[in-house]
Amino acid sequence: MPEGPEIKRAADRISKALAGQEVEKIRFLYPSISKHQKLISGAKVTSVNSHAKAMLINFDNGFTLYSHNQLYGKWTINMRTTANRSRRSLRVEFLTSKKAIRLWSATDIELISTDKVKSHPFIKNLGPDVLCDFVDYSVLSDRLQSKDCRNRMAAHLMLDQKSFAGLGNYLRSEILFFANINPHLKPRELDSNSLLKWAMSIKDISMRAYLNNGITVSKDIEEQGKLNGEPRRYWRHYVFTRNDRPCRICSSKIVRLRFGGRRLDYCPTCQD
Ligand SMILES: [Zn+2]
């Protein structure tokens, strides 16, 4: 499933293609929205943004197209002249004079009033969006120490959208490694320095992934990995998908754990 950084990058690309542009045609092809097709005819897209893993396309007539990709949804942006060979089910299509912007396969799509976005059942229950400008180290540190979070295991906390919105599998492993947090620990078992380091790691690793196309390692490691001809999955992260390989810091073997069937990779020495 795409995580917050991937959705935010997609929102940036869609915004570039649609916001303020002349849209020649909008097609809603999914039952939950096709009945609203008329509401949108002639409307302009004013902005596109993401909130955690939700995509929000805002129109100038007071409506917003909300979509969540879940496991299968996918946005594509192509030149309008490119032949469309996808076998996926088309849900939404925007055509400008040059581009075709399409949403495929998603099932969680709604047209809502823009002023109701914050009270949407999915969005209103989310924790702080880790990529939001207003969510800084101190917000995240307070959240870790909150009643809702302080007694929960790190491994569970880092995937729970109600605690921290926008995180997913790869970010969870990378954030805990970068903060030297053992996945079994709970915030209440940590001192204030460790909690601050954890909060900083949530923000910094998520931002790094957003700015650098999902890559969480430093530029040196990325370049060295490419130079060595390693596959992307070996150099993209510090620990995630590097199980059984040596830790980049201490050379211990990276270990894979599973929590609720989802993989978490960590270094038993750095995250003792
Ligand atoms: Zn290590």
Short mmCIF file of C-alpha atoms and ligand atoms in Angstrom, two decimals:
data_model
loop_
_atom_site.label_atom_id
_atom_site.label_comp_id
_atom_site.label_asym_id
_atom_site.label_seq_id
_atom_site.Cartn_x
_atom_site.Cartn_y
_atom_site.Cartn_z
CA MET A 1 0.00 0.00 0.00
CA PRO A 2 1.37 3.46 -0.80
CA GLU A 3 2.28 5.38 2.36
CA GLY A 4 1.84 9.09 3.13
CA PRO A 5 4.92 10.22 1.15
CA GLU A 6 3.81 8.40 -2.02
CA ILE A 7 0.29 9.89 -1.84
CA LYS A 8 1.67 13.37 -1.22
CA ARG A 9 3.98 13.03 -4.22
CA ALA A 10 1.04 11.87 -6.34
CA ALA A 11 -0.98 14.89 -5.10
CA ASP A 12 1.86 17.20 -6.19
CA ARG A 13 1.92 15.66 -9.67
CA ILE A 14 -1.86 15.78 -10.08
CA SER A 15 -1.90 19.36 -8.84
CA LYS A 16 0.66 20.34 -11.47
CA ALA A 17 -1.45 18.73 -14.20
CA LEU A 18 -4.87 19.98 -13.03
CA ALA A 19 -4.89 22.95 -10.66
CA GLY A 20 -5.84 26.14 -12.51
CA GLN A 21 -5.81 24.28 -15.83
CA GLU A 22 -8.63 24.15 -18.32
CA VAL A 23 -10.18 20.70 -17.83
CA GLU A 24 -12.03 19.64 -20.97
CA LYS A 25 -13.71 16.59 -19.57
CA ILE A 26 -14.25 14.93 -16.20
CA ARG A 27 -15.74 11.47 -16.05
CA PHE A 28 -16.91 9.76 -12.87
CA LEU A 29 -17.28 6.07 -13.63
CA TYR A 30 -17.83 4.52 -10.21
CA PRO A 31 -21.38 4.15 -8.78
CA SER A 32 -20.60 6.08 -5.55
CA ILE A 33 -19.80 9.21 -7.62
CA SER A 34 -21.29 8.78 -11.11
CA LYS A 35 -24.61 10.16 -9.84
CA HIS A 36 -22.80 13.43 -9.07
CA GLN A 37 -21.35 13.85 -12.54
CA LYS A 38 -23.56 16.89 -13.26
CA LEU A 39 -22.38 18.74 -10.15
CA ILE A 40 -18.89 18.80 -11.56
CA SER A 41 -19.51 19.71 -15.19
CA GLY A 42 -17.72 22.97 -15.96
CA ALA A 43 -16.02 23.09 -12.53
CA LYS A 44 -12.34 23.96 -12.25
CA VAL A 45 -9.81 22.26 -9.98
CA THR A 46 -8.43 24.86 -7.59
CA SER A 47 -6.01 22.69 -5.61
CA VAL A 48 -4.99 19.11 -4.93
CA ASN A 49 -3.66 17.96 -1.61
CA SER A 50 -3.33 14.82 0.46
CA HIS A 51 -4.19 14.12 4.06
CA ALA A 52 -2.29 11.05 5.27
CA LYS A 53 -3.27 8.43 2.66
CA ALA A 54 -6.34 10.27 1.34
CA MET A 55 -6.28 12.30 -1.92
CA LEU A 56 -8.35 15.49 -1.99
CA ILE A 57 -9.12 17.23 -5.30
CA ASN A 58 -10.84 20.54 -4.64
CA PHE A 59 -13.15 22.20 -7.17
CA ASP A 60 -14.10 25.89 -7.45
CA ASN A 61 -17.79 25.14 -6.80
CA GLY A 62 -17.38 23.99 -3.19
CA PHE A 63 -16.95 20.26 -3.79
CA THR A 64 -14.01 17.96 -3.12
CA LEU A 65 -13.30 14.57 -4.62
CA TYR A 66 -12.10 12.34 -1.77
CA SER A 67 -10.37 9.05 -2.60
CA HIS A 68 -8.39 6.48 -0.69
CA ASN A 69 -6.37 3.97 -2.67
CA GLN A 70 -6.47 1.17 -0.07
CA LEU A 71 -4.48 -1.75 -1.50
CA TYR A 72 -5.42 -1.59 -5.16
CA GLY A 73 -6.09 2.01 -6.18
CA LYS A 74 -3.67 3.79 -8.47
CA TRP A 75 -3.42 7.28 -10.00
CA THR A 76 -1.77 7.70 -13.40
CA ILE A 77 -0.84 10.79 -15.36
CA ASN A 78 -0.13 10.39 -19.07
CA MET A 79 -0.02 12.45 -22.19
CA ARG A 80 -3.53 12.40 -23.63
CA THR A 81 -2.18 10.93 -26.84
CA THR A 82 -0.66 7.89 -25.05
CA ALA A 83 -2.68 4.75 -25.77
CA ASN A 84 -4.28 3.39 -22.62
CA ARG A 85 -3.45 -0.28 -22.16
CA SER A 86 -4.37 -0.75 -18.52
CA ARG A 87 -6.53 -3.71 -17.59
CA ARG A 88 -7.61 -2.04 -14.37
CA SER A 89 -11.11 -0.62 -13.91
CA LEU A 90 -11.25 3.08 -14.63
CA ARG A 91 -12.96 5.07 -11.85
CA VAL A 92 -12.25 8.73 -12.57
CA GLU A 93 -10.80 10.51 -15.59
CA PHE A 94 -9.75 14.13 -16.10
CA LEU A 95 -8.75 15.24 -19.58
CA THR A 96 -6.93 18.50 -20.25
CA SER A 97 -5.72 19.57 -23.68
CA LYS A 98 -2.46 17.68 -23.04
CA LYS A 99 -2.85 15.26 -20.15
CA ALA A 100 -5.02 12.36 -19.02
CA ILE A 101 -5.21 11.96 -15.24
CA ARG A 102 -6.88 8.75 -14.15
CA LEU A 103 -7.79 6.89 -10.99
CA TRP A 104 -7.95 3.11 -11.31
CA SER A 105 -9.40 0.31 -9.21
CA ALA A 106 -10.02 2.33 -6.02
CA THR A 107 -13.37 1.67 -4.33
CA ASP A 108 -13.28 4.34 -1.64
CA ILE A 109 -14.27 7.45 -3.64
CA GLU A 110 -16.73 10.18 -2.69
CA LEU A 111 -17.72 13.66 -3.75
CA ILE A 112 -18.20 15.77 -0.61
CA SER A 113 -18.63 19.42 0.28
CA THR A 114 -15.21 20.98 0.77
CA ASP A 115 -16.31 22.38 4.13
CA LYS A 116 -17.11 18.82 5.31
CA VAL A 117 -13.66 17.37 4.57
CA LYS A 118 -12.49 17.65 8.18
CA SER A 119 -15.58 15.85 9.45
CA HIS A 120 -15.33 13.01 6.91
CA PRO A 121 -15.50 9.73 8.90
CA PHE A 122 -12.04 8.60 7.77
CA ILE A 123 -10.27 11.94 8.16
CA LYS A 124 -11.79 12.99 11.48
CA ASN A 125 -10.48 9.84 13.19
CA LEU A 126 -6.90 10.23 12.01
CA GLY A 127 -4.02 11.13 14.28
CA PRO A 128 -1.65 13.99 13.32
CA ASP A 129 -0.57 13.76 9.67
CA VAL A 130 3.21 13.29 9.95
CA LEU A 131 3.86 15.21 6.71
CA CYS A 132 1.72 18.25 7.61
CA ASP A 133 3.73 21.48 8.10
CA PHE A 134 2.09 22.13 11.47
CA VAL A 135 3.01 18.73 12.84
CA ASP A 136 6.46 19.34 14.31
CA TYR A 137 8.72 17.46 16.75
CA SER A 138 6.86 18.74 19.77
CA VAL A 139 3.40 17.71 18.44
CA LEU A 140 4.77 14.24 17.71
CA SER A 141 6.54 13.93 21.05
CA ASP A 142 3.35 14.98 22.89
CA ARG A 143 1.42 12.43 20.85
CA LEU A 144 3.85 9.64 21.83
CA GLN A 145 3.33 10.54 25.49
CA SER A 146 -0.46 10.88 25.20
CA LYS A 147 -2.86 8.59 27.06
CA ASP A 148 -3.81 6.92 23.74
CA CYS A 149 -0.23 6.08 22.79
CA ARG A 150 2.02 5.75 25.84
CA ASN A 151 1.07 2.16 26.72
CA ARG A 152 1.23 0.76 23.21
CA MET A 153 4.04 -1.23 21.63
CA ALA A 154 6.15 0.74 19.13
CA ALA A 155 5.50 -1.81 16.38
CA HIS A 156 1.73 -1.32 16.68
CA LEU A 157 1.81 2.41 17.28
CA MET A 158 3.76 3.10 14.09
CA LEU A 159 1.07 1.55 11.86
CA ASP A 160 -2.00 2.87 13.64
CA GLN A 161 -3.48 5.72 11.54
CA LYS A 162 -5.40 7.00 14.57
CA SER A 163 -2.10 7.55 16.38
CA PHE A 164 0.12 8.82 13.55
CA ALA A 165 -1.44 9.28 10.11
CA GLY A 166 0.47 8.54 6.93
CA LEU A 167 2.87 5.89 8.20
CA GLY A 168 3.04 2.39 6.73
CA ASN A 169 5.25 -0.65 6.66
CA TYR A 170 8.53 0.68 5.32
CA LEU A 171 8.35 3.92 7.30
CA ARG A 172 7.67 1.97 10.51
CA SER A 173 10.87 -0.09 10.21
CA GLU A 174 12.97 2.87 9.14
CA ILE A 175 11.68 5.27 11.83
CA LEU A 176 12.30 2.81 14.66
CA PHE A 177 15.77 1.97 13.38
CA PHE A 178 16.75 5.62 12.99
CA ALA A 179 15.59 6.36 16.56
CA ASN A 180 17.21 3.19 18.03
CA ILE A 181 13.84 2.05 19.37
CA ASN A 182 13.18 -1.63 19.93
CA PRO A 183 9.85 -2.52 18.26
CA HIS A 184 8.58 -4.14 21.49
CA LEU A 185 9.06 -1.04 23.65
CA LYS A 186 6.31 1.34 24.70
CA PRO A 187 6.65 5.13 24.98
CA ARG A 188 6.10 5.02 28.77
CA GLU A 189 9.25 2.88 29.12
CA LEU A 190 11.47 5.55 27.50
CA ASP A 191 13.21 8.67 28.84
CA SER A 192 12.58 12.14 27.38
CA ASN A 193 15.68 12.03 25.14
CA SER A 194 14.61 8.79 23.51
CA LEU A 195 11.09 10.10 23.03
CA LEU A 196 12.38 13.25 21.36
CA LYS A 197 14.67 11.18 19.12
CA TRP A 198 11.67 9.02 18.17
CA ALA A 199 9.52 12.09 17.39
CA MET A 200 12.32 13.59 15.27
CA SER A 201 12.72 10.32 13.42
CA ILE A 202 8.98 10.16 12.60
CA LYS A 203 9.15 13.63 11.03
CA ASP A 204 12.59 13.47 9.41
CA ILE A 205 12.33 10.00 7.85
CA SER A 206 8.82 10.68 6.51
CA MET A 207 9.97 14.00 5.00
CA ARG A 208 13.07 12.39 3.54
CA ALA A 209 10.91 9.71 1.89
CA TYR A 210 8.57 12.40 0.52
CA LEU A 211 11.37 14.57 -0.87
CA ASN A 212 13.43 11.68 -2.17
CA ASN A 213 10.94 9.37 -3.87
CA GLY A 214 10.54 6.87 -1.04
CA ILE A 215 14.26 6.57 -0.31
CA THR A 216 15.12 6.75 3.40
CA VAL A 217 18.92 6.34 3.31
CA SER A 218 21.47 9.16 2.97
CA LYS A 219 22.65 10.27 -0.47
CA ASP A 220 26.06 8.50 0.04
CA ILE A 221 24.43 5.12 0.68
CA GLU A 222 22.11 5.54 -2.30
CA GLU A 223 24.99 6.45 -4.61
CA GLN A 224 27.25 3.68 -3.33
CA GLY A 225 24.46 1.10 -3.78
CA LYS A 226 23.88 2.20 -7.36
CA LEU A 227 27.62 2.21 -8.05
CA ASN A 228 27.85 -1.39 -6.76
CA GLY A 229 25.00 -2.39 -9.08
CA GLU A 230 22.84 -3.52 -6.14
CA PRO A 231 19.08 -3.89 -6.63
CA ARG A 232 17.04 -0.93 -5.35
CA ARG A 233 15.55 -2.94 -2.47
CA TYR A 234 19.05 -3.32 -0.93
CA TRP A 235 20.03 0.34 -0.98
CA ARG A 236 16.66 2.12 -0.64
CA HIS A 237 16.37 1.65 3.13
CA TYR A 238 18.49 1.16 6.26
CA VAL A 239 16.71 -2.01 7.43
CA PHE A 240 13.43 -2.60 5.58
CA THR A 241 13.74 -5.47 3.03
CA ARG A 242 17.36 -5.90 4.18
CA ASN A 243 16.68 -8.86 6.49
CA ASP A 244 19.66 -11.25 6.83
CA ARG A 245 21.98 -8.56 5.48
CA PRO A 246 24.49 -6.66 7.67
CA CYS A 247 23.37 -3.52 9.52
CA ARG A 248 24.89 -0.40 7.94
CA ILE A 249 25.92 0.88 11.37
CA CYS A 250 27.07 -2.14 13.40
CA SER A 251 27.19 -5.07 10.91
CA SER A 252 24.81 -7.24 12.99
CA LYS A 253 22.40 -9.27 10.92
CA ILE A 254 19.04 -7.49 10.27
CA VAL A 255 16.16 -9.55 11.66
CA ARG A 256 12.62 -9.81 10.28
CA LEU A 257 9.67 -9.89 12.67
CA ARG A 258 5.97 -10.07 11.89
CA PHE A 259 3.22 -8.21 13.69
CA GLY A 260 -0.29 -9.05 12.55
CA GLY A 261 1.19 -10.60 9.40
CA ARG A 262 3.04 -7.44 8.40
CA ARG A 263 6.81 -7.43 8.23
CA LEU A 264 9.06 -5.31 10.35
CA ASP A 265 12.84 -5.43 9.87
CA TYR A 266 15.16 -4.24 12.63
CA CYS A 267 18.71 -4.41 13.98
CA PRO A 268 18.84 -6.32 17.29
CA THR A 269 22.04 -4.46 18.30
CA CYS A 270 21.23 -0.85 17.34
CA GLN A 271 17.65 -1.32 18.61
CA ASP A 272 18.54 -3.33 21.70
ZN ZN B 1 22.95 -2.19 13.87
#
